[in-house]
Amino acid sequence: MSLHAGLETYLTGLWGAPTAVTNLSRIPGGASRETYRLDADTGGVTRGMILRRDPPGSLIETDRRLEFLAYRTVHGHVPVPQAIALEEDGGPLERPFFLMERIDGGTVPSPFVFDPYAEHAQALGQQFFTTLGKLAALDHQGAPIREAAPEPAPEDCWRIALDLWSGVIEADEQHPQPIVRAAIRWLYRHPPPPAQRVSIVHGDYRSGNFMHDGAGTILAILDWEMAHLGDPVEDLGWAFDPLWNHFDENKVAGLIPQAEAIALWEAASGLRVDPKALAWWSLFNAVKGQAIWTSAAKEYRDGGFTDPILAISGWYTARRHDLILADRLAALEGI
């Protein structure tokens, strides 16, 4: 059954009325999920939707149920599309998927272009880091995400995260990687302070993962496939990674200076950023990035999934993260 026909079959069953799917098209990117846009017409009412379907292989393995529950948890608290339906066995679409509403009228620039936000960078930066602080403050007790995400002890957040991503490198690397191995050793030997609060962590909060209207307003925070519970400083470390700064060393995520971003986050979260914790999580996130690129390279070389984005991830971004890791290790020498 074609994807188009499968969607019509599924939505007709979901809503109990004949449904026609139009304007179905693949959205470029989406290395961990295939992403499509579509319109679904039922009884003369047309709904714009987004389909996120598991690919044959991916840049990194993630839990689509957890992603779906993350959207349900944060909807109404931070700007995200509304989650509509989850199908874990694939049904008529053959592979697991979920559907959510589509937010139109926005743009999502690549993190690898110069000055994508221009005169709107300041306004977007204020929203971006205030929203991240609100996420850190959000009460997750009894929330949908708790059905799939265990709550770690504050003192265990760092080890759980490091064990996970160093394990990915151990399983997937296909050549020696001495720089990332040195970083992993340093991280295990110098644990960060315990998390001030165990919060919902987006896991991929960065430039390129939010939609804005082109006039200074964020419309949606996207791509929650790596969401989990942990130390909220982890998200700050990822957002601050030089890989996402659009080649401007004076701004984080191509938006605003780091000190301003921290102040906004602190005001919204009610927490304080410990410099030692931020240094640890910043180095960790470069390790995490290298783990993702390592997994991407293995998937591409093995031939399971030959999307060019995996080849670029295993080559260009991996080399950039080697340089970032080396710089950060040098700066941490003696701590």
mmCIF file of C-alpha atoms in Angstrom:
data_model
loop_
_atom_site.group_PDB
_atom_site.id
_atom_site.type_symbol
_atom_site.label_atom_id
_atom_site.label_comp_id
_atom_site.label_asym_id
_atom_site.label_seq_id
_atom_site.Cartn_x
_atom_site.Cartn_y
_atom_site.Cartn_z
ATOM 1 C CA MET A 1 0.000 0.000 0.000
ATOM 2 C CA SER A 2 1.322 3.447 -0.877
ATOM 3 C CA LEU A 3 1.970 6.018 1.836
ATOM 4 C CA HIS A 4 -0.899 8.140 0.489
ATOM 5 C CA ALA A 5 -3.374 5.280 0.545
ATOM 6 C CA GLY A 6 -2.153 4.126 3.953
ATOM 7 C CA LEU A 7 -2.733 7.561 5.432
ATOM 8 C CA GLU A 8 -6.267 7.747 4.032
ATOM 9 C CA THR A 9 -7.033 4.309 5.435
ATOM 10 C CA TYR A 10 -5.619 5.152 8.849
ATOM 11 C CA LEU A 11 -7.292 8.558 9.196
ATOM 12 C CA THR A 12 -10.626 7.223 8.007
ATOM 13 C CA GLY A 13 -10.459 4.633 10.780
ATOM 14 C CA LEU A 14 -9.205 7.147 13.352
ATOM 15 C CA TRP A 15 -11.986 9.661 12.736
ATOM 16 C CA GLY A 16 -14.729 7.255 11.691
ATOM 17 C CA ALA A 17 -15.436 9.141 8.464
ATOM 18 C CA PRO A 18 -14.047 9.049 4.898
ATOM 19 C CA THR A 19 -10.860 11.116 4.769
ATOM 20 C CA ALA A 20 -9.024 12.367 1.692
ATOM 21 C CA VAL A 21 -5.312 13.183 1.904
ATOM 22 C CA THR A 22 -3.909 15.873 -0.378
ATOM 23 C CA ASN A 23 -0.681 17.833 -0.755
ATOM 24 C CA LEU A 24 1.423 15.022 0.706
ATOM 25 C CA SER A 25 5.125 15.884 0.444
ATOM 26 C CA ARG A 26 8.380 14.971 2.179
ATOM 27 C CA ILE A 27 10.102 17.661 4.235
ATOM 28 C CA PRO A 28 13.890 17.596 3.737
ATOM 29 C CA GLY A 29 16.088 16.661 6.687
ATOM 30 C CA GLY A 30 14.646 14.675 9.555
ATOM 31 C CA ALA A 31 17.548 12.292 10.075
ATOM 32 C CA SER A 32 15.857 10.357 12.897
ATOM 33 C CA ARG A 33 12.313 10.386 11.443
ATOM 34 C CA GLU A 34 10.869 10.739 7.961
ATOM 35 C CA THR A 35 8.812 13.931 8.080
ATOM 36 C CA TYR A 36 5.925 14.725 5.727
ATOM 37 C CA ARG A 37 3.370 17.500 5.441
ATOM 38 C CA LEU A 38 -0.191 16.795 4.331
ATOM 39 C CA ASP A 39 -3.767 18.057 4.344
ATOM 40 C CA ALA A 40 -6.520 15.778 5.582
ATOM 41 C CA ASP A 41 -10.114 16.534 4.525
ATOM 42 C CA THR A 42 -12.959 14.973 6.543
ATOM 43 C CA GLY A 43 -16.527 16.071 6.032
ATOM 44 C CA GLY A 44 -15.459 19.267 4.322
ATOM 45 C CA VAL A 45 -13.059 20.240 7.121
ATOM 46 C CA THR A 46 -9.366 20.339 6.144
ATOM 47 C CA ARG A 47 -6.658 19.908 8.761
ATOM 48 C CA GLY A 48 -3.000 20.601 8.105
ATOM 49 C CA MET A 49 -0.888 17.833 9.600
ATOM 50 C CA ILE A 50 2.682 16.583 9.989
ATOM 51 C CA LEU A 51 3.562 12.898 9.779
ATOM 52 C CA ARG A 52 6.680 11.627 11.582
ATOM 53 C CA ARG A 53 7.488 8.055 10.508
ATOM 54 C CA ASP A 54 10.407 5.851 11.508
ATOM 55 C CA PRO A 55 12.859 5.449 8.605
ATOM 56 C CA PRO A 56 14.490 2.141 7.599
ATOM 57 C CA GLY A 57 17.580 3.413 9.459
ATOM 58 C CA SER A 58 18.352 6.634 11.283
ATOM 59 C CA LEU A 59 21.022 8.991 12.500
ATOM 60 C CA ILE A 60 20.326 7.838 16.056
ATOM 61 C CA GLU A 61 17.799 5.435 17.528
ATOM 62 C CA THR A 62 15.055 7.236 19.448
ATOM 63 C CA ASP A 63 11.700 6.347 21.021
ATOM 64 C CA ARG A 64 8.782 7.726 19.013
ATOM 65 C CA ARG A 65 6.382 7.101 21.942
ATOM 66 C CA LEU A 66 8.510 9.235 24.218
ATOM 67 C CA GLU A 67 8.638 11.971 21.571
ATOM 68 C CA PHE A 68 4.852 11.852 21.195
ATOM 69 C CA LEU A 69 4.340 12.044 24.972
ATOM 70 C CA ALA A 70 6.809 14.920 25.208
ATOM 71 C CA TYR A 71 4.719 16.934 22.753
ATOM 72 C CA ARG A 72 1.603 16.141 24.777
ATOM 73 C CA THR A 73 3.312 17.170 28.013
ATOM 74 C CA VAL A 74 4.694 20.522 26.944
ATOM 75 C CA HIS A 75 1.802 21.624 24.705
ATOM 76 C CA GLY A 76 0.239 24.699 26.253
ATOM 77 C CA HIS A 77 3.406 25.499 28.223
ATOM 78 C CA VAL A 78 5.907 26.071 25.418
ATOM 79 C CA PRO A 79 5.112 26.613 21.720
ATOM 80 C CA VAL A 80 4.759 23.192 20.080
ATOM 81 C CA PRO A 81 2.298 21.564 17.670
ATOM 82 C CA GLN A 82 -0.516 19.521 19.183
ATOM 83 C CA ALA A 83 0.084 15.746 19.060
ATOM 84 C CA ILE A 84 -2.816 13.892 17.415
ATOM 85 C CA ALA A 85 -2.179 10.146 17.144
ATOM 86 C CA LEU A 86 0.537 7.530 17.720
ATOM 87 C CA GLU A 87 0.792 4.140 16.006
ATOM 88 C CA GLU A 88 3.626 2.013 17.396
ATOM 89 C CA ASP A 89 3.208 -1.053 15.166
ATOM 90 C CA GLY A 90 3.042 0.888 11.897
ATOM 91 C CA GLY A 91 -0.391 -0.325 10.808
ATOM 92 C CA PRO A 92 -1.107 0.678 7.199
ATOM 93 C CA LEU A 93 2.085 2.805 7.059
ATOM 94 C CA GLU A 94 4.296 -0.258 7.673
ATOM 95 C CA ARG A 95 6.597 1.535 10.133
ATOM 96 C CA PRO A 96 5.823 3.222 13.485
ATOM 97 C CA PHE A 97 4.661 6.816 13.184
ATOM 98 C CA PHE A 98 2.792 9.641 14.824
ATOM 99 C CA LEU A 99 0.754 12.574 13.574
ATOM 100 C CA MET A 100 0.583 16.143 14.860
ATOM 101 C CA GLU A 101 -0.935 19.402 13.769
ATOM 102 C CA ARG A 102 0.926 21.511 11.236
ATOM 103 C CA ILE A 103 1.921 25.069 12.034
ATOM 104 C CA ASP A 104 2.058 27.086 8.823
ATOM 105 C CA GLY A 105 3.697 30.371 7.963
ATOM 106 C CA GLY A 106 7.059 29.682 9.551
ATOM 107 C CA THR A 107 10.643 29.120 8.528
ATOM 108 C CA VAL A 108 13.354 26.839 9.914
ATOM 109 C CA PRO A 109 16.787 27.917 8.687
ATOM 110 C CA SER A 110 19.694 25.514 8.528
ATOM 111 C CA PRO A 111 22.190 25.824 11.400
ATOM 112 C CA PHE A 112 24.968 25.955 8.798
ATOM 113 C CA VAL A 113 24.164 29.293 7.159
ATOM 114 C CA PHE A 114 25.465 32.748 8.075
ATOM 115 C CA ASP A 115 23.254 35.238 9.944
ATOM 116 C CA PRO A 116 19.886 33.492 9.417
ATOM 117 C CA TYR A 117 17.924 35.694 11.821
ATOM 118 C CA ALA A 118 19.316 39.129 10.872
ATOM 119 C CA GLU A 119 17.566 41.985 12.690
ATOM 120 C CA HIS A 120 15.262 39.551 14.525
ATOM 121 C CA ALA A 121 18.057 37.684 16.319
ATOM 122 C CA GLN A 122 17.677 39.627 19.570
ATOM 123 C CA ALA A 123 13.919 39.124 19.862
ATOM 124 C CA LEU A 124 14.159 35.460 18.904
ATOM 125 C CA GLY A 125 17.041 34.897 21.318
ATOM 126 C CA GLN A 126 15.041 36.327 24.196
ATOM 127 C CA GLN A 127 12.128 34.006 23.414
ATOM 128 C CA PHE A 128 14.355 31.000 22.735
ATOM 129 C CA PHE A 129 16.180 31.035 26.065
ATOM 130 C CA THR A 130 13.187 32.175 28.099
ATOM 131 C CA THR A 131 11.250 29.218 26.677
ATOM 132 C CA LEU A 132 14.082 26.875 27.617
ATOM 133 C CA GLY A 133 13.988 28.238 31.155
ATOM 134 C CA LYS A 134 10.227 27.670 31.304
ATOM 135 C CA LEU A 135 10.791 24.075 30.213
ATOM 136 C CA ALA A 136 13.268 23.606 33.063
ATOM 137 C CA ALA A 137 10.653 24.932 35.490
ATOM 138 C CA LEU A 138 7.761 22.817 34.171
ATOM 139 C CA ASP A 139 6.340 20.341 36.717
ATOM 140 C CA HIS A 140 6.438 16.890 35.104
ATOM 141 C CA GLN A 141 4.916 14.922 37.976
ATOM 142 C CA GLY A 142 1.934 12.984 36.613
ATOM 143 C CA ALA A 143 2.538 14.332 33.102
ATOM 144 C CA PRO A 144 2.245 12.106 29.999
ATOM 145 C CA ILE A 145 6.030 11.977 29.529
ATOM 146 C CA ARG A 146 6.336 10.094 32.812
ATOM 147 C CA GLU A 147 4.735 7.078 31.135
ATOM 148 C CA ALA A 148 7.970 6.575 29.171
ATOM 149 C CA ALA A 149 10.698 8.599 30.907
ATOM 150 C CA PRO A 150 12.079 7.488 34.301
ATOM 151 C CA GLU A 151 13.126 10.169 36.791
ATOM 152 C CA PRO A 152 16.803 9.889 37.772
ATOM 153 C CA ALA A 153 18.207 11.052 41.086
ATOM 154 C CA PRO A 154 19.808 14.506 40.796
ATOM 155 C CA GLU A 155 23.274 13.087 41.452
ATOM 156 C CA ASP A 156 22.852 10.415 38.741
ATOM 157 C CA CYS A 157 21.823 12.595 35.777
ATOM 158 C CA TRP A 158 25.353 13.073 34.483
ATOM 159 C CA ARG A 159 26.352 9.405 34.701
ATOM 160 C CA ILE A 160 23.193 8.127 32.992
ATOM 161 C CA ALA A 161 23.716 10.562 30.118
ATOM 162 C CA LEU A 162 27.427 9.849 29.768
ATOM 163 C CA ASP A 163 26.956 6.079 29.946
ATOM 164 C CA LEU A 164 24.347 6.282 27.178
ATOM 165 C CA TRP A 165 26.345 8.336 24.679
ATOM 166 C CA SER A 166 29.756 6.838 25.389
ATOM 167 C CA GLY A 167 28.065 3.473 24.841
ATOM 168 C CA VAL A 168 26.911 4.621 21.393
ATOM 169 C CA ILE A 169 30.497 5.487 20.492
ATOM 170 C CA GLU A 170 31.725 2.154 21.828
ATOM 171 C CA ALA A 171 29.144 0.266 19.755
ATOM 172 C CA ASP A 172 29.326 2.215 16.490
ATOM 173 C CA GLU A 173 32.790 3.678 15.975
ATOM 174 C CA GLN A 174 34.624 2.280 12.966
ATOM 175 C CA HIS A 175 38.017 3.892 13.492
ATOM 176 C CA PRO A 176 39.991 5.172 16.506
ATOM 177 C CA GLN A 177 38.733 8.453 17.949
ATOM 178 C CA PRO A 178 41.362 9.562 20.483
ATOM 179 C CA ILE A 179 39.956 13.069 21.036
ATOM 180 C CA VAL A 180 36.465 12.003 22.044
ATOM 181 C CA ARG A 181 37.913 9.151 24.123
ATOM 182 C CA ALA A 182 40.054 11.660 26.040
ATOM 183 C CA ALA A 183 36.966 13.805 26.642
ATOM 184 C CA ILE A 184 35.017 10.805 27.954
ATOM 185 C CA ARG A 185 37.815 9.969 30.398
ATOM 186 C CA TRP A 186 37.889 13.563 31.649
ATOM 187 C CA LEU A 187 34.123 13.624 32.143
ATOM 188 C CA TYR A 188 34.102 10.434 34.209
ATOM 189 C CA ARG A 189 36.973 11.703 36.364
ATOM 190 C CA HIS A 190 35.414 15.131 37.017
ATOM 191 C CA PRO A 191 31.670 14.702 37.758
ATOM 192 C CA PRO A 192 29.577 17.881 37.737
ATOM 193 C CA PRO A 193 27.528 19.137 40.686
ATOM 194 C CA PRO A 194 24.200 17.296 41.107
ATOM 195 C CA ALA A 195 21.275 18.690 39.156
ATOM 196 C CA GLN A 196 19.546 21.526 41.019
ATOM 197 C CA ARG A 197 16.276 20.166 39.665
ATOM 198 C CA VAL A 198 15.402 17.112 37.569
ATOM 199 C CA SER A 199 13.531 18.587 34.624
ATOM 200 C CA ILE A 200 12.265 17.758 31.158
ATOM 201 C CA VAL A 201 15.276 17.972 28.861
ATOM 202 C CA HIS A 202 14.548 18.557 25.174
ATOM 203 C CA GLY A 203 17.806 16.872 24.171
ATOM 204 C CA ASP A 204 18.299 18.715 20.866
ATOM 205 C CA TYR A 205 17.516 22.336 21.761
ATOM 206 C CA ARG A 206 19.433 24.383 19.215
ATOM 207 C CA SER A 207 19.359 26.617 16.190
ATOM 208 C CA GLY A 208 17.620 24.772 13.369
ATOM 209 C CA ASN A 209 15.097 23.123 15.680
ATOM 210 C CA PHE A 210 12.663 25.973 16.056
ATOM 211 C CA MET A 211 10.244 27.600 13.627
ATOM 212 C CA HIS A 212 9.781 31.369 13.519
ATOM 213 C CA ASP A 213 7.557 33.681 11.521
ATOM 214 C CA GLY A 214 10.344 35.732 9.916
ATOM 215 C CA ALA A 215 9.300 38.806 11.908
ATOM 216 C CA GLY A 216 10.715 38.039 15.351
ATOM 217 C CA THR A 217 8.294 35.493 16.853
ATOM 218 C CA ILE A 218 8.954 31.824 17.583
ATOM 219 C CA LEU A 219 6.057 29.669 16.406
ATOM 220 C CA ALA A 220 7.182 26.232 17.563
ATOM 221 C CA ILE A 221 10.005 24.292 19.195
ATOM 222 C CA LEU A 222 10.483 21.139 17.118
ATOM 223 C CA ASP A 223 12.152 17.699 17.202
ATOM 224 C CA TRP A 224 11.599 16.285 20.694
ATOM 225 C CA GLU A 225 12.838 12.794 19.818
ATOM 226 C CA MET A 226 15.665 12.910 22.389
ATOM 227 C CA ALA A 227 13.522 14.265 25.239
ATOM 228 C CA HIS A 228 14.128 12.778 28.696
ATOM 229 C CA LEU A 229 14.299 13.729 32.361
ATOM 230 C CA GLY A 230 17.638 15.013 33.576
ATOM 231 C CA ASP A 231 19.739 18.030 34.444
ATOM 232 C CA PRO A 232 18.324 21.052 32.566
ATOM 233 C CA VAL A 233 21.822 22.485 32.166
ATOM 234 C CA GLU A 234 22.302 19.735 29.566
ATOM 235 C CA ASP A 235 20.041 21.660 27.178
ATOM 236 C CA LEU A 236 21.985 24.872 27.755
ATOM 237 C CA GLY A 237 25.258 23.121 26.955
ATOM 238 C CA TRP A 238 23.833 21.832 23.664
ATOM 239 C CA ALA A 239 22.310 25.180 22.674
ATOM 240 C CA PHE A 240 25.663 26.859 23.397
ATOM 241 C CA ASP A 241 27.707 24.401 21.329
ATOM 242 C CA PRO A 242 29.797 26.245 18.708
ATOM 243 C CA LEU A 243 28.426 23.897 16.065
ATOM 244 C CA TRP A 244 25.153 25.833 16.228
ATOM 245 C CA ASN A 245 26.447 29.416 16.435
ATOM 246 C CA HIS A 246 26.223 30.151 12.694
ATOM 247 C CA PHE A 247 29.959 30.918 12.647
ATOM 248 C CA ASP A 248 29.527 33.898 14.979
ATOM 249 C CA GLU A 249 31.652 33.405 18.098
ATOM 250 C CA ASN A 250 29.953 36.323 19.847
ATOM 251 C CA LYS A 251 26.469 34.756 19.851
ATOM 252 C CA VAL A 252 25.064 31.419 20.950
ATOM 253 C CA ALA A 253 22.727 29.685 18.483
ATOM 254 C CA GLY A 254 23.295 32.669 16.190
ATOM 255 C CA LEU A 255 21.004 34.715 18.441
ATOM 256 C CA ILE A 256 22.388 36.570 21.471
ATOM 257 C CA PRO A 257 25.531 36.667 23.665
ATOM 258 C CA GLN A 258 25.914 33.742 26.061
ATOM 259 C CA ALA A 259 25.781 35.875 29.223
ATOM 260 C CA GLU A 260 22.421 37.284 28.164
ATOM 261 C CA ALA A 261 21.115 33.812 27.334
ATOM 262 C CA ILE A 262 22.107 32.564 30.789
ATOM 263 C CA ALA A 263 20.397 35.522 32.499
ATOM 264 C CA LEU A 264 17.166 34.889 30.580
ATOM 265 C CA TRP A 265 17.268 31.182 31.375
ATOM 266 C CA GLU A 266 17.900 31.799 35.045
ATOM 267 C CA ALA A 267 15.034 34.289 35.296
ATOM 268 C CA ALA A 268 12.571 31.873 33.668
ATOM 269 C CA SER A 269 13.749 28.675 35.393
ATOM 270 C CA GLY A 270 14.347 30.003 38.908
ATOM 271 C CA LEU A 271 17.709 28.196 38.847
ATOM 272 C CA ARG A 272 21.300 29.398 38.744
ATOM 273 C CA VAL A 273 23.930 28.228 36.277
ATOM 274 C CA ASP A 274 26.955 26.845 38.105
ATOM 275 C CA PRO A 275 29.996 27.537 35.861
ATOM 276 C CA LYS A 276 31.469 24.112 36.677
ATOM 277 C CA ALA A 277 28.211 22.394 35.752
ATOM 278 C CA LEU A 278 27.988 24.337 32.487
ATOM 279 C CA ALA A 279 31.614 23.509 31.616
ATOM 280 C CA TRP A 280 30.969 19.799 32.238
ATOM 281 C CA TRP A 281 27.727 19.703 30.254
ATOM 282 C CA SER A 282 29.289 21.705 27.431
ATOM 283 C CA LEU A 283 32.074 19.149 27.043
ATOM 284 C CA PHE A 284 29.551 16.338 27.411
ATOM 285 C CA ASN A 285 27.419 17.740 24.619
ATOM 286 C CA ALA A 286 30.353 17.751 22.225
ATOM 287 C CA VAL A 287 30.815 14.069 23.122
ATOM 288 C CA LYS A 288 27.104 13.471 22.559
ATOM 289 C CA GLY A 289 27.347 15.184 19.194
ATOM 290 C CA GLN A 290 30.288 13.021 18.221
ATOM 291 C CA ALA A 291 28.298 9.935 19.251
ATOM 292 C CA ILE A 292 25.439 10.976 16.961
ATOM 293 C CA TRP A 293 27.812 11.558 14.028
ATOM 294 C CA THR A 294 29.563 8.240 14.738
ATOM 295 C CA SER A 295 26.242 6.412 14.596
ATOM 296 C CA ALA A 296 25.289 8.260 11.418
ATOM 297 C CA ALA A 297 28.538 7.288 9.709
ATOM 298 C CA LYS A 298 28.089 3.627 10.615
ATOM 299 C CA GLU A 299 24.510 3.591 9.320
ATOM 300 C CA TYR A 300 25.567 5.192 6.053
ATOM 301 C CA ARG A 301 28.589 2.946 5.516
ATOM 302 C CA ASP A 302 26.607 -0.186 6.305
ATOM 303 C CA GLY A 303 24.126 0.806 3.603
ATOM 304 C CA GLY A 304 21.034 0.568 5.765
ATOM 305 C CA PHE A 305 20.100 4.189 5.196
ATOM 306 C CA THR A 306 21.852 6.190 2.483
ATOM 307 C CA ASP A 307 20.343 9.637 3.041
ATOM 308 C CA PRO A 308 23.130 12.167 2.289
ATOM 309 C CA ILE A 309 22.524 13.877 5.633
ATOM 310 C CA LEU A 310 24.074 10.857 7.336
ATOM 311 C CA ALA A 311 27.175 11.105 5.156
ATOM 312 C CA ILE A 312 27.540 14.819 5.949
ATOM 313 C CA SER A 313 27.016 14.131 9.657
ATOM 314 C CA GLY A 314 29.678 11.439 9.685
ATOM 315 C CA TRP A 315 32.159 13.668 7.900
ATOM 316 C CA TYR A 316 31.781 17.452 8.243
ATOM 317 C CA THR A 317 30.051 17.728 11.619
ATOM 318 C CA ALA A 318 32.240 15.002 13.116
ATOM 319 C CA ARG A 319 35.401 16.872 12.165
ATOM 320 C CA ARG A 320 34.036 20.128 13.553
ATOM 321 C CA HIS A 321 33.200 18.440 16.827
ATOM 322 C CA ASP A 322 36.720 17.015 17.050
ATOM 323 C CA LEU A 323 38.020 20.602 16.967
ATOM 324 C CA ILE A 324 35.445 21.738 19.533
ATOM 325 C CA LEU A 325 36.349 18.847 21.835
ATOM 326 C CA ALA A 326 40.052 19.593 21.563
ATOM 327 C CA ASP A 327 39.515 23.279 22.354
ATOM 328 C CA ARG A 328 37.343 22.501 25.358
ATOM 329 C CA LEU A 329 39.721 19.901 26.730
ATOM 330 C CA ALA A 330 42.560 22.419 26.494
ATOM 331 C CA ALA A 331 40.487 25.020 28.339
ATOM 332 C CA LEU A 332 39.620 22.529 31.085
ATOM 333 C CA GLU A 333 43.209 21.445 31.655
ATOM 334 C CA GLY A 334 44.043 21.712 35.330
ATOM 335 C CA ILE A 335 40.462 21.811 36.623
#
